[in-house]
Every structure is written in C-alpha cells, then in structure tokens.
Amino acid sequence: MPQIEVTNLRKSFFISEKSEGLKGALKGLFSGKKREIHALNGISFSIGKGEMIGYIGPNGAGKSTTIKILSGILTPDSGKCLIEGRTPWKERVAHVSGIGVVFGQRTQLWWDLAVGESFKLLKAVYRIPDETYNSNVAELTELLKLAPLLSVPVRQLSLGQRMRCEIAASLLHSPPILFLDEPTIGLDALSKLAIREFIRRINRERGVTVILTTHDMDDIEALCSRVLVIGEGKIYLDGTIEDLRRKLTNRRRLLIETEESRKLSHHKAKVLSVKGNRWELEFDPESISPAELVRELMDSYAVKDIYLENVPIDEIIAQLYKEVGEVSP
Ligand SMILES: Nc1ncnc2c1ncn2[C@@H]1O[C@H](COP(=O)(O)OP(=O)(O)OP(=O)(O)O)[C@@H](O)[C@H]1O
C-alpha cells in the first residue's frame, strides 16, 4: 500500500474582485463581489515509502496548496488523501507526529528565543521522549553544523543558518515523511549544496520520504528520482526527469572548439551561439547520431575540444511552464 495516496483533490478559493487603484480596492472590499480560483482541479498521485519526489509547477499552480492539505493545515473541498492510513485534516494531532514540514518563506521557530530553546519547546509540543530528542539533536547538530547556532536568537540568524535550523526542527520527532516547500529559496550556492547533501542523506540513511517543491531545477536534478508537474491545478506529468526531457525535447547540444577561425556549419545541426572559436550546436539525435556528427565535424575542421550535453533542465522547464500556463489570481 502506498504511504501517501491522493485521489481527486479539489480546492477553490474566493477572492474579492477589485478594480485598479485605492478607490477600486475599497469598492471591491465592500461590494462583496467574489471570484472563484480553482487552485486544485482534481489531483491524484501515490507515493511509496522512501521516495524522493520533486513537486514542481509555475507560480500559482497549486503546489503550496497541496502541501498545506497534505500537512493538515487546509481542508480540501473534495477528494481523498490518506497518509499512513490517516486523513491529515481530520486527524491533525496524530498526523503531525508523523510528518515534518518546512516552509522556506515562514518559520516554525520562535523569533526571540535561542535556537536550542526553540528545539526544547518543540520537544514539549511533540512530546518527544528524552532519548529520541537527545540523539536527534546530537545527530542533526553534527550533520547541519548547528553547534555555534544553538545559543543564538532566531532573529539574528542569516537565512542559510535559519534554514539549517528549520530543517533540524522539522526532524526532531523522527517523522517518516518530510514536506519541504522551497527550502533553498534565497540561499547562496554553498548553503544550497549543504542542504541538498543533508536531504539526500536523511532520505538514504533514515528512509525518510521527501516531497520537495522548488523552483530550483538543480535541486530537482540533484535529488529527485521522480517529478510531479502541476499546472492549472492538475497533474500534468508524473515521471522521471528523463521522461520530462523526452516529452518536451529530444534535442541535444554539442559544444565544440576549433583551432581555426573558419565559420563552422553542418547541415543537420543548428548554430545556437559562437564565442571566438567556440561553437554551440543543437541537433536532433534521431536525424544524426552524436557519434556521426562528431566524426563528420572532426573530418572537416581542426577540432580542439568537444563536449556533448542535454538541453539544460531550466530551459526545458521554462518551455513546460509555457505549456501548462501560469494561473493568474
Ligand atoms: N488563501 C488563499 N486565498 C485566496 N487564494 C489563494 C489562497 N492560497 C492560494 N491561493 C491561490 O491559489 C492558487 C494556487 O496557489 P499556491 O500558493 O498553491 O501556488 P504555488 O504553486 O505554491 O505557487 P508559487 O510557486 O508562486 O509559490 C493561486 O492562484 C493563489 O493565488
């Protein structure tokens, strides 16, 4: 049986209609005119224990709404969701002991308390036994390098430091499932790598199921074996990154550096860019194999260096988001 089973979830919001300007805003406030937004339009998926899922989609697609329903914060209008046999919004107390949640844009820590004090409060909130708490704090402190931060008030932490503490806080009660909503937003490259490495580790070593929403495709490529793409409140694709690539493009790129200033061309490849003697070509591997293309180019030009690559995932996702469209409020 899947650990998470979501069937036909729907959720709408009503927002006040308003015209432009202050006058329009005030008029909208009092006119009572409302417009319905279908944030989730009947989504279904199931997730097995220990999976690491990337949940992606354009702004306003319904990602955070899904995570809020899965964590019991929001109640859907209709549909089913069973997580380890529980319905999140009906059995909230039992449910929160089995999940960890991190919202990158919000904190679950107490702003004026030192991090260590926040952890102790969470211990009380979740009724974590001493032994579990002590061993988790020790392990998380070591893995996320929290020792110098435990005595610092949360409001004095940098974003990257706070995010490490947020992730530790979400795991203090050893939940088997972790929801991460944009955990690397605004972080520098080094902090992102540290957080990624940690997520990979708890997934591998503790078998924690991870659902990760992010706009950072490097996060997804580095971590997720499976992606769920949501657009206009519906699941648009459920598969591997390779499935995503294949569905949207089969084109490949070749970077080639020559030792001559002659213009480079090939009838089965399109030149995307030129910088000095460095050429970026795009081709369809069904019309010419990479080996054949390389051989033909090497026969015709003095080639210094050559590098084959896929179309970058960011470009693929940008193309995908154009297809699924942004949900405008
Ligand atoms: N509390 C709310 N009241 C009214 N509308 C809402 C509310 N929460 C979400 N929405 C609307 O529902 C839609 C889905 O929002 P949601 O936050 O789930 O999107 P998202 O995929 O997480 O987007 P982003 O990538 O921008 O964070 C949007 O159109 C949003 O404006």
mmCIF file of C-alpha atoms and ligand atoms in Angstrom:
data_model
loop_
_atom_site.group_PDB
_atom_site.id
_atom_site.type_symbol
_atom_site.label_atom_id
_atom_site.label_comp_id
_atom_site.label_asym_id
_atom_site.label_seq_id
_atom_site.Cartn_x
_atom_site.Cartn_y
_atom_site.Cartn_z
ATOM 1 C CA MET A 1 0.000 0.000 0.000
ATOM 2 C CA PRO A 2 1.381 3.458 -0.838
ATOM 3 C CA GLN A 3 2.432 5.643 2.088
ATOM 4 C CA ILE A 4 0.685 8.671 0.543
ATOM 5 C CA GLU A 5 -2.441 8.274 -1.565
ATOM 6 C CA VAL A 6 -4.096 11.367 -3.007
ATOM 7 C CA THR A 7 -7.287 10.980 -5.022
ATOM 8 C CA ASN A 8 -9.069 13.721 -6.933
ATOM 9 C CA LEU A 9 -8.294 16.576 -4.518
ATOM 10 C CA ARG A 10 -10.056 19.845 -5.239
ATOM 11 C CA LYS A 11 -9.666 23.186 -3.560
ATOM 12 C CA SER A 12 -11.033 26.584 -4.560
ATOM 13 C CA PHE A 13 -10.525 29.999 -3.039
ATOM 14 C CA PHE A 14 -12.787 33.009 -3.334
ATOM 15 C CA ILE A 15 -11.118 36.361 -3.752
ATOM 16 C CA SER A 16 -12.711 39.816 -3.805
ATOM 17 C CA GLU A 17 -12.978 41.350 -7.258
ATOM 18 C CA LYS A 18 -11.438 44.777 -7.288
ATOM 19 C CA SER A 19 -10.679 47.440 -9.859
ATOM 20 C CA GLU A 20 -7.376 49.280 -10.049
ATOM 21 C CA GLY A 21 -6.387 51.987 -7.561
ATOM 22 C CA LEU A 22 -7.335 52.638 -3.958
ATOM 23 C CA LYS A 23 -10.882 53.580 -4.866
ATOM 24 C CA GLY A 24 -11.303 50.320 -6.772
ATOM 25 C CA ALA A 25 -9.799 48.321 -3.897
ATOM 26 C CA LEU A 26 -12.200 49.892 -1.369
ATOM 27 C CA LYS A 27 -15.167 49.414 -3.699
ATOM 28 C CA GLY A 28 -14.212 45.740 -4.151
ATOM 29 C CA LEU A 29 -13.948 45.301 -0.398
ATOM 30 C CA PHE A 30 -17.496 46.471 0.202
ATOM 31 C CA SER A 31 -19.232 45.297 -2.974
ATOM 32 C CA GLY A 32 -18.965 41.653 -1.847
ATOM 33 C CA LYS A 33 -18.208 40.614 -5.443
ATOM 34 C CA LYS A 34 -16.111 37.448 -5.358
ATOM 35 C CA ARG A 35 -14.274 35.387 -7.922
ATOM 36 C CA GLU A 36 -13.519 31.698 -7.569
ATOM 37 C CA ILE A 37 -9.992 30.376 -8.144
ATOM 38 C CA HIS A 38 -9.630 26.658 -8.700
ATOM 39 C CA ALA A 39 -6.256 26.108 -7.031
ATOM 40 C CA LEU A 40 -6.548 22.304 -7.233
ATOM 41 C CA ASN A 41 -8.673 20.877 -10.004
ATOM 42 C CA GLY A 42 -8.743 17.186 -9.109
ATOM 43 C CA ILE A 43 -5.208 15.948 -8.487
ATOM 44 C CA SER A 44 -4.280 12.331 -7.846
ATOM 45 C CA PHE A 45 -0.963 10.601 -7.143
ATOM 46 C CA SER A 46 0.505 7.987 -4.873
ATOM 47 C CA ILE A 47 3.918 7.901 -3.227
ATOM 48 C CA GLY A 48 5.738 4.943 -1.742
ATOM 49 C CA LYS A 49 7.835 4.889 1.428
ATOM 50 C CA GLY A 50 11.333 6.288 0.968
ATOM 51 C CA GLU A 51 10.639 8.055 -2.341
ATOM 52 C CA MET A 52 12.083 11.495 -3.044
ATOM 53 C CA ILE A 53 9.618 13.479 -5.119
ATOM 54 C CA GLY A 54 10.095 16.839 -6.814
ATOM 55 C CA TYR A 55 6.779 18.686 -6.900
ATOM 56 C CA ILE A 56 7.121 21.426 -9.484
ATOM 57 C CA GLY A 57 4.989 23.861 -11.446
ATOM 58 C CA PRO A 58 4.774 27.553 -12.353
ATOM 59 C CA ASN A 59 3.822 30.288 -9.882
ATOM 60 C CA GLY A 60 0.267 29.867 -8.669
ATOM 61 C CA ALA A 61 -0.022 26.263 -9.942
ATOM 62 C CA GLY A 62 -1.191 24.884 -6.598
ATOM 63 C CA LYS A 63 1.986 23.436 -5.042
ATOM 64 C CA SER A 64 1.760 25.127 -1.648
ATOM 65 C CA THR A 65 -1.977 24.456 -1.512
ATOM 66 C CA THR A 66 -1.247 20.736 -1.984
ATOM 67 C CA ILE A 67 1.438 20.743 0.715
ATOM 68 C CA LYS A 68 -0.898 22.575 3.110
ATOM 69 C CA ILE A 69 -3.611 19.957 2.532
ATOM 70 C CA LEU A 70 -1.134 17.082 2.895
ATOM 71 C CA SER A 71 0.120 18.544 6.170
ATOM 72 C CA GLY A 72 -3.408 19.064 7.549
ATOM 73 C CA ILE A 73 -3.302 22.883 7.561
ATOM 74 C CA LEU A 74 -6.007 23.214 4.877
ATOM 75 C CA THR A 75 -9.153 21.178 4.247
ATOM 76 C CA PRO A 76 -9.910 20.401 0.588
ATOM 77 C CA ASP A 77 -13.382 20.939 -0.917
ATOM 78 C CA SER A 78 -13.495 17.322 -2.032
ATOM 79 C CA GLY A 79 -11.286 14.334 -2.722
ATOM 80 C CA LYS A 80 -9.336 11.943 -0.572
ATOM 81 C CA CYS A 81 -5.899 11.934 0.976
ATOM 82 C CA LEU A 82 -4.571 9.104 3.080
ATOM 83 C CA ILE A 83 -1.105 9.397 4.626
ATOM 84 C CA GLU A 84 -0.052 6.262 6.502
ATOM 85 C CA GLY A 85 -3.768 5.493 6.687
ATOM 86 C CA ARG A 86 -4.731 8.879 8.185
ATOM 87 C CA THR A 87 -6.676 11.776 6.698
ATOM 88 C CA PRO A 88 -4.485 14.797 7.532
ATOM 89 C CA TRP A 89 -7.194 17.415 8.168
ATOM 90 C CA LYS A 90 -9.366 15.005 10.186
ATOM 91 C CA GLU A 91 -6.665 13.525 12.422
ATOM 92 C CA ARG A 92 -4.391 16.524 12.757
ATOM 93 C CA VAL A 93 -2.807 15.702 16.105
ATOM 94 C CA ALA A 94 -1.889 12.135 15.169
ATOM 95 C CA HIS A 95 -0.866 13.280 11.694
ATOM 96 C CA VAL A 96 1.627 15.987 12.740
ATOM 97 C CA SER A 97 3.619 13.470 14.750
ATOM 98 C CA GLY A 98 4.264 11.563 11.503
ATOM 99 C CA ILE A 99 5.356 14.447 9.299
ATOM 100 C CA GLY A 100 7.951 17.200 9.235
ATOM 101 C CA VAL A 101 7.176 20.412 7.353
ATOM 102 C CA VAL A 102 9.435 23.254 6.277
ATOM 103 C CA PHE A 103 8.027 26.307 4.520
ATOM 104 C CA GLY A 104 11.041 28.215 3.177
ATOM 105 C CA GLN A 105 9.238 31.526 3.487
ATOM 106 C CA ARG A 106 7.992 31.056 7.031
ATOM 107 C CA THR A 107 9.500 29.984 10.335
ATOM 108 C CA GLN A 108 8.381 27.381 12.823
ATOM 109 C CA LEU A 109 10.937 28.644 15.346
ATOM 110 C CA TRP A 110 10.338 31.329 17.978
ATOM 111 C CA TRP A 111 11.839 34.565 16.719
ATOM 112 C CA ASP A 112 13.142 35.853 20.067
ATOM 113 C CA LEU A 113 14.275 32.536 21.520
ATOM 114 C CA ALA A 114 17.666 30.922 21.055
ATOM 115 C CA VAL A 115 17.562 28.024 18.588
ATOM 116 C CA GLY A 116 18.220 25.472 21.350
ATOM 117 C CA GLU A 117 15.269 26.857 23.371
ATOM 118 C CA SER A 118 13.017 26.610 20.313
ATOM 119 C CA PHE A 119 14.059 22.963 19.969
ATOM 120 C CA LYS A 120 13.132 22.340 23.627
ATOM 121 C CA LEU A 121 9.710 23.891 23.081
ATOM 122 C CA LEU A 122 9.174 21.658 20.049
ATOM 123 C CA LYS A 123 10.184 18.678 22.207
ATOM 124 C CA ALA A 124 7.325 19.582 24.551
ATOM 125 C CA VAL A 125 4.857 20.303 21.712
ATOM 126 C CA TYR A 126 5.542 16.955 20.005
ATOM 127 C CA ARG A 127 6.024 15.094 23.332
ATOM 128 C CA ILE A 128 9.324 13.694 22.086
ATOM 129 C CA PRO A 129 10.851 11.145 24.516
ATOM 130 C CA ASP A 130 14.203 12.265 26.047
ATOM 131 C CA GLU A 131 16.207 9.550 24.347
ATOM 132 C CA THR A 132 14.880 10.269 20.825
ATOM 133 C CA TYR A 133 15.253 14.016 21.346
ATOM 134 C CA ASN A 134 18.821 13.850 22.655
ATOM 135 C CA SER A 135 20.055 11.536 19.930
ATOM 136 C CA ASN A 136 18.295 13.559 17.193
ATOM 137 C CA VAL A 137 19.640 16.895 18.458
ATOM 138 C CA ALA A 138 23.154 15.423 18.619
ATOM 139 C CA GLU A 139 22.963 13.931 15.115
ATOM 140 C CA LEU A 140 21.272 16.953 13.494
ATOM 141 C CA THR A 141 23.674 19.372 15.220
ATOM 142 C CA GLU A 142 26.590 17.485 13.774
ATOM 143 C CA LEU A 143 25.213 16.973 10.276
ATOM 144 C CA LEU A 144 23.896 20.511 9.856
ATOM 145 C CA LYS A 145 26.757 22.159 11.783
ATOM 146 C CA LEU A 146 24.439 23.796 14.296
ATOM 147 C CA ALA A 147 26.693 23.866 17.392
ATOM 148 C CA PRO A 148 27.570 27.596 17.157
ATOM 149 C CA LEU A 149 23.948 28.488 16.423
ATOM 150 C CA LEU A 150 22.116 26.809 19.302
ATOM 151 C CA SER A 151 22.552 29.763 21.672
ATOM 152 C CA VAL A 152 21.742 32.437 19.061
ATOM 153 C CA PRO A 153 18.245 34.026 18.919
ATOM 154 C CA VAL A 154 16.480 33.026 15.704
ATOM 155 C CA ARG A 155 16.065 36.652 14.591
ATOM 156 C CA GLN A 156 19.863 37.042 14.500
ATOM 157 C CA LEU A 157 20.454 34.117 12.123
ATOM 158 C CA SER A 158 21.263 34.547 8.447
ATOM 159 C CA LEU A 159 18.797 32.964 6.018
ATOM 160 C CA GLY A 160 21.075 29.981 5.365
ATOM 161 C CA GLN A 161 21.686 29.420 9.088
ATOM 162 C CA ARG A 162 17.977 29.683 9.847
ATOM 163 C CA MET A 163 17.101 27.215 7.098
ATOM 164 C CA ARG A 164 19.507 24.635 8.557
ATOM 165 C CA CYS A 165 17.816 25.130 11.940
ATOM 166 C CA GLU A 166 14.314 24.910 10.396
ATOM 167 C CA ILE A 167 15.170 21.591 8.756
ATOM 168 C CA ALA A 168 16.603 20.247 12.013
ATOM 169 C CA ALA A 169 13.461 21.403 13.856
ATOM 170 C CA SER A 170 11.231 19.555 11.402
ATOM 171 C CA LEU A 171 13.076 16.283 12.069
ATOM 172 C CA LEU A 172 13.377 16.367 15.882
ATOM 173 C CA HIS A 173 10.442 13.974 16.298
ATOM 174 C CA SER A 174 11.828 11.490 13.698
ATOM 175 C CA PRO A 175 8.963 11.810 11.198
ATOM 176 C CA PRO A 176 8.958 9.256 8.366
ATOM 177 C CA ILE A 177 7.723 11.922 5.912
ATOM 178 C CA LEU A 178 9.148 15.371 5.206
ATOM 179 C CA PHE A 179 7.467 18.143 3.209
ATOM 180 C CA LEU A 180 9.879 20.814 2.041
ATOM 181 C CA ASP A 181 8.330 23.874 0.416
ATOM 182 C CA GLU A 182 11.135 25.864 -1.275
ATOM 183 C CA PRO A 183 13.813 25.006 1.298
ATOM 184 C CA THR A 184 16.677 26.560 -0.680
ATOM 185 C CA ILE A 185 14.974 29.814 -1.687
ATOM 186 C CA GLY A 186 17.373 32.751 -1.410
ATOM 187 C CA LEU A 187 20.339 30.643 -0.252
ATOM 188 C CA ASP A 188 23.874 31.017 -1.566
ATOM 189 C CA ALA A 189 25.431 28.189 -3.604
ATOM 190 C CA LEU A 190 27.328 26.706 -0.654
ATOM 191 C CA SER A 191 24.309 26.643 1.674
ATOM 192 C CA LYS A 192 22.216 25.084 -1.102
ATOM 193 C CA LEU A 193 24.754 22.298 -1.514
ATOM 194 C CA ALA A 194 24.848 21.664 2.249
ATOM 195 C CA ILE A 195 21.059 21.442 2.440
ATOM 196 C CA ARG A 196 20.882 19.202 -0.629
ATOM 197 C CA GLU A 197 23.503 16.873 0.785
ATOM 198 C CA PHE A 198 21.612 16.670 4.053
ATOM 199 C CA ILE A 199 18.265 15.928 2.357
ATOM 200 C CA ARG A 200 19.919 13.183 0.306
ATOM 201 C CA ARG A 201 21.395 11.707 3.464
ATOM 202 C CA ILE A 202 18.225 11.558 5.554
ATOM 203 C CA ASN A 203 16.414 10.042 2.589
ATOM 204 C CA ARG A 204 19.087 7.350 2.118
ATOM 205 C CA GLU A 205 20.014 6.676 5.720
ATOM 206 C CA ARG A 206 16.753 7.205 7.556
ATOM 207 C CA GLY A 207 14.491 6.207 4.653
ATOM 208 C CA VAL A 208 12.529 9.458 5.086
ATOM 209 C CA THR A 209 10.050 10.094 2.267
ATOM 210 C CA VAL A 210 10.642 13.591 0.909
ATOM 211 C CA ILE A 211 8.304 15.799 -1.103
ATOM 212 C CA LEU A 212 10.154 18.836 -2.306
ATOM 213 C CA THR A 213 8.640 21.864 -4.007
ATOM 214 C CA THR A 214 11.130 24.224 -5.548
ATOM 215 C CA HIS A 215 11.781 26.497 -8.497
ATOM 216 C CA ASP A 216 15.437 25.477 -8.382
ATOM 217 C CA MET A 217 15.874 22.834 -11.041
ATOM 218 C CA ASP A 218 19.358 21.989 -9.771
ATOM 219 C CA ASP A 219 17.671 20.838 -6.534
ATOM 220 C CA ILE A 220 15.361 18.616 -8.539
ATOM 221 C CA GLU A 221 18.107 17.193 -10.760
ATOM 222 C CA ALA A 222 20.382 16.550 -7.799
ATOM 223 C CA LEU A 223 17.797 14.921 -5.583
ATOM 224 C CA CYS A 224 14.640 13.632 -7.174
ATOM 225 C CA SER A 225 14.202 10.338 -8.947
ATOM 226 C CA ARG A 226 10.611 11.258 -9.730
ATOM 227 C CA VAL A 227 8.891 14.540 -10.534
ATOM 228 C CA LEU A 228 5.253 15.507 -10.375
ATOM 229 C CA VAL A 229 4.492 18.531 -12.527
ATOM 230 C CA ILE A 230 1.398 20.505 -11.605
ATOM 231 C CA GLY A 231 -0.160 23.115 -13.879
ATOM 232 C CA GLU A 232 -3.526 24.841 -13.616
ATOM 233 C CA GLY A 233 -4.357 22.698 -10.607
ATOM 234 C CA LYS A 234 -3.855 19.379 -12.412
ATOM 235 C CA ILE A 235 -1.044 16.849 -12.505
ATOM 236 C CA TYR A 236 0.490 17.364 -15.900
ATOM 237 C CA LEU A 237 3.256 14.785 -15.723
ATOM 238 C CA ASP A 238 4.354 12.083 -13.304
ATOM 239 C CA GLY A 239 7.683 10.506 -14.177
ATOM 240 C CA THR A 240 11.457 10.758 -14.088
ATOM 241 C CA ILE A 241 13.457 13.813 -15.178
ATOM 242 C CA GLU A 242 14.362 11.802 -18.261
ATOM 243 C CA ASP A 243 10.649 11.294 -19.046
ATOM 244 C CA LEU A 244 10.238 15.054 -18.714
ATOM 245 C CA ARG A 245 13.148 15.686 -21.055
ATOM 246 C CA ARG A 246 11.887 13.151 -23.586
ATOM 247 C CA LYS A 247 8.346 14.508 -23.516
ATOM 248 C CA LEU A 248 9.492 18.040 -24.232
ATOM 249 C CA THR A 249 12.585 17.726 -26.349
ATOM 250 C CA ASN A 250 14.798 15.082 -27.846
ATOM 251 C CA ARG A 251 17.351 17.641 -28.951
ATOM 252 C CA ARG A 252 20.985 17.542 -27.806
ATOM 253 C CA ARG A 253 23.708 20.154 -27.661
ATOM 254 C CA LEU A 254 27.307 19.949 -28.798
ATOM 255 C CA LEU A 255 29.955 22.438 -27.668
ATOM 256 C CA ILE A 256 32.890 22.431 -29.999
ATOM 257 C CA GLU A 257 36.129 24.429 -30.001
ATOM 258 C CA THR A 258 38.191 24.609 -33.198
ATOM 259 C CA GLU A 259 41.761 25.652 -33.842
ATOM 260 C CA GLU A 260 40.807 27.756 -36.853
ATOM 261 C CA SER A 261 38.767 30.904 -37.395
ATOM 262 C CA ARG A 262 36.754 29.396 -40.288
ATOM 263 C CA LYS A 263 32.974 29.525 -39.903
ATOM 264 C CA LEU A 264 31.645 26.175 -38.713
ATOM 265 C CA SER A 265 28.469 24.654 -40.097
ATOM 266 C CA HIS A 266 26.751 21.314 -40.546
ATOM 267 C CA HIS A 267 23.533 20.727 -42.484
ATOM 268 C CA LYS A 268 21.995 18.664 -39.650
ATOM 269 C CA ALA A 269 22.892 20.998 -36.761
ATOM 270 C CA LYS A 270 21.786 24.495 -35.853
ATOM 271 C CA VAL A 271 24.331 27.002 -34.554
ATOM 272 C CA LEU A 272 22.979 28.457 -31.293
ATOM 273 C CA SER A 273 25.925 30.670 -30.353
ATOM 274 C CA VAL A 274 29.518 31.486 -31.266
ATOM 275 C CA LYS A 275 32.216 32.894 -28.977
ATOM 276 C CA GLY A 276 35.563 33.160 -30.764
ATOM 277 C CA ASN A 277 36.268 29.608 -31.935
ATOM 278 C CA ARG A 278 33.721 28.033 -29.561
ATOM 279 C CA TRP A 279 30.509 26.915 -31.218
ATOM 280 C CA GLU A 280 27.320 25.753 -29.601
ATOM 281 C CA LEU A 281 25.284 23.469 -31.870
ATOM 282 C CA GLU A 282 21.896 21.859 -31.383
ATOM 283 C CA PHE A 283 20.824 18.732 -33.237
ATOM 284 C CA ASP A 284 18.202 16.001 -33.286
ATOM 285 C CA PRO A 285 19.874 12.652 -32.434
ATOM 286 C CA GLU A 286 17.204 10.872 -34.489
ATOM 287 C CA SER A 287 18.345 12.640 -37.623
ATOM 288 C CA ILE A 288 22.087 12.225 -36.943
ATOM 289 C CA SER A 289 23.720 10.259 -34.150
ATOM 290 C CA PRO A 290 26.113 12.165 -31.845
ATOM 291 C CA ALA A 291 28.986 9.887 -32.957
ATOM 292 C CA GLU A 292 28.294 10.560 -36.629
ATOM 293 C CA LEU A 293 28.051 14.316 -36.112
ATOM 294 C CA VAL A 294 31.302 14.417 -34.143
ATOM 295 C CA ARG A 295 33.073 12.303 -36.761
ATOM 296 C CA GLU A 296 31.886 14.465 -39.656
ATOM 297 C CA LEU A 297 32.890 17.673 -37.856
ATOM 298 C CA MET A 298 36.308 16.247 -36.994
ATOM 299 C CA ASP A 299 36.824 15.269 -40.632
ATOM 300 C CA SER A 300 36.116 18.827 -41.794
ATOM 301 C CA TYR A 301 37.607 21.005 -39.042
ATOM 302 C CA ALA A 302 40.662 21.125 -36.774
ATOM 303 C CA VAL A 303 38.808 20.330 -33.544
ATOM 304 C CA LYS A 304 40.461 21.230 -30.229
ATOM 305 C CA ASP A 305 37.767 20.262 -27.746
ATOM 306 C CA ILE A 306 34.292 18.791 -27.861
ATOM 307 C CA TYR A 307 31.545 18.435 -25.279
ATOM 308 C CA LEU A 308 28.111 16.831 -25.634
ATOM 309 C CA GLU A 309 25.245 17.863 -23.380
ATOM 310 C CA ASN A 310 21.488 17.728 -22.899
ATOM 311 C CA VAL A 311 19.337 20.812 -23.217
ATOM 312 C CA PRO A 312 19.595 22.389 -19.729
ATOM 313 C CA ILE A 313 16.728 21.404 -17.448
ATOM 314 C CA ASP A 314 15.891 25.073 -16.745
ATOM 315 C CA GLU A 315 15.162 25.630 -20.449
ATOM 316 C CA ILE A 316 13.019 22.509 -20.573
ATOM 317 C CA ILE A 317 11.060 23.604 -17.530
ATOM 318 C CA ALA A 318 10.593 27.125 -18.914
ATOM 319 C CA GLN A 319 9.162 25.559 -22.075
ATOM 320 C CA LEU A 320 6.957 23.251 -19.997
ATOM 321 C CA TYR A 321 5.635 26.127 -17.899
ATOM 322 C CA LYS A 322 4.694 27.983 -21.082
ATOM 323 C CA GLU A 323 2.601 24.941 -21.985
ATOM 324 C CA VAL A 324 0.902 24.460 -18.621
ATOM 325 C CA GLY A 325 0.462 28.207 -18.162
ATOM 326 C CA GLU A 326 0.580 30.405 -15.099
ATOM 327 C CA VAL A 327 -2.578 30.575 -13.009
ATOM 328 C CA SER A 328 -3.367 34.252 -12.664
ATOM 329 C CA PRO A 329 -5.171 35.276 -9.477
HETATM 330 N N1 LIG B 1 -5.555 31.750 0.996
HETATM 331 C C1 LIG B 1 -5.784 31.979 -0.290
HETATM 332 N N2 LIG B 1 -6.776 32.823 -0.664
HETATM 333 C C2 LIG B 1 -7.026 33.056 -1.974
HETATM 334 N N3 LIG B 1 -6.345 32.496 -2.991
HETATM 335 C C3 LIG B 1 -5.336 31.662 -2.678
HETATM 336 C C4 LIG B 1 -5.004 31.367 -1.310
HETATM 337 N N4 LIG B 1 -3.957 30.489 -1.312
HETATM 338 C C5 LIG B 1 -3.660 30.258 -2.618
HETATM 339 N N5 LIG B 1 -4.481 30.962 -3.425
HETATM 340 C C6 LIG B 1 -4.475 30.948 -4.904
HETATM 341 O O1 LIG B 1 -4.469 29.588 -5.327
HETATM 342 C C7 LIG B 1 -3.591 29.406 -6.440
HETATM 343 C C8 LIG B 1 -2.536 28.374 -6.080
HETATM 344 O O2 LIG B 1 -1.656 28.941 -5.089
HETATM 345 P P1 LIG B 1 -0.395 28.169 -4.477
HETATM 346 O O3 LIG B 1 0.179 29.035 -3.415
HETATM 347 O O4 LIG B 1 -0.802 26.781 -4.098
HETATM 348 O O5 LIG B 1 0.563 28.111 -5.740
HETATM 349 P P2 LIG B 1 2.088 27.647 -5.829
HETATM 350 O O6 LIG B 1 2.138 26.617 -6.918
HETATM 351 O O7 LIG B 1 2.613 27.254 -4.500
HETATM 352 O O8 LIG B 1 2.765 28.988 -6.352
HETATM 353 P P3 LIG B 1 4.239 29.635 -6.087
HETATM 354 O O9 LIG B 1 5.202 28.864 -6.926
HETATM 355 O O10 LIG B 1 4.040 31.030 -6.622
HETATM 356 O O11 LIG B 1 4.508 29.575 -4.614
HETATM 357 C C9 LIG B 1 -3.045 30.791 -6.771
HETATM 358 O O12 LIG B 1 -3.828 31.352 -7.798
HETATM 359 C C10 LIG B 1 -3.207 31.572 -5.471
HETATM 360 O O13 LIG B 1 -3.389 32.947 -5.734
#
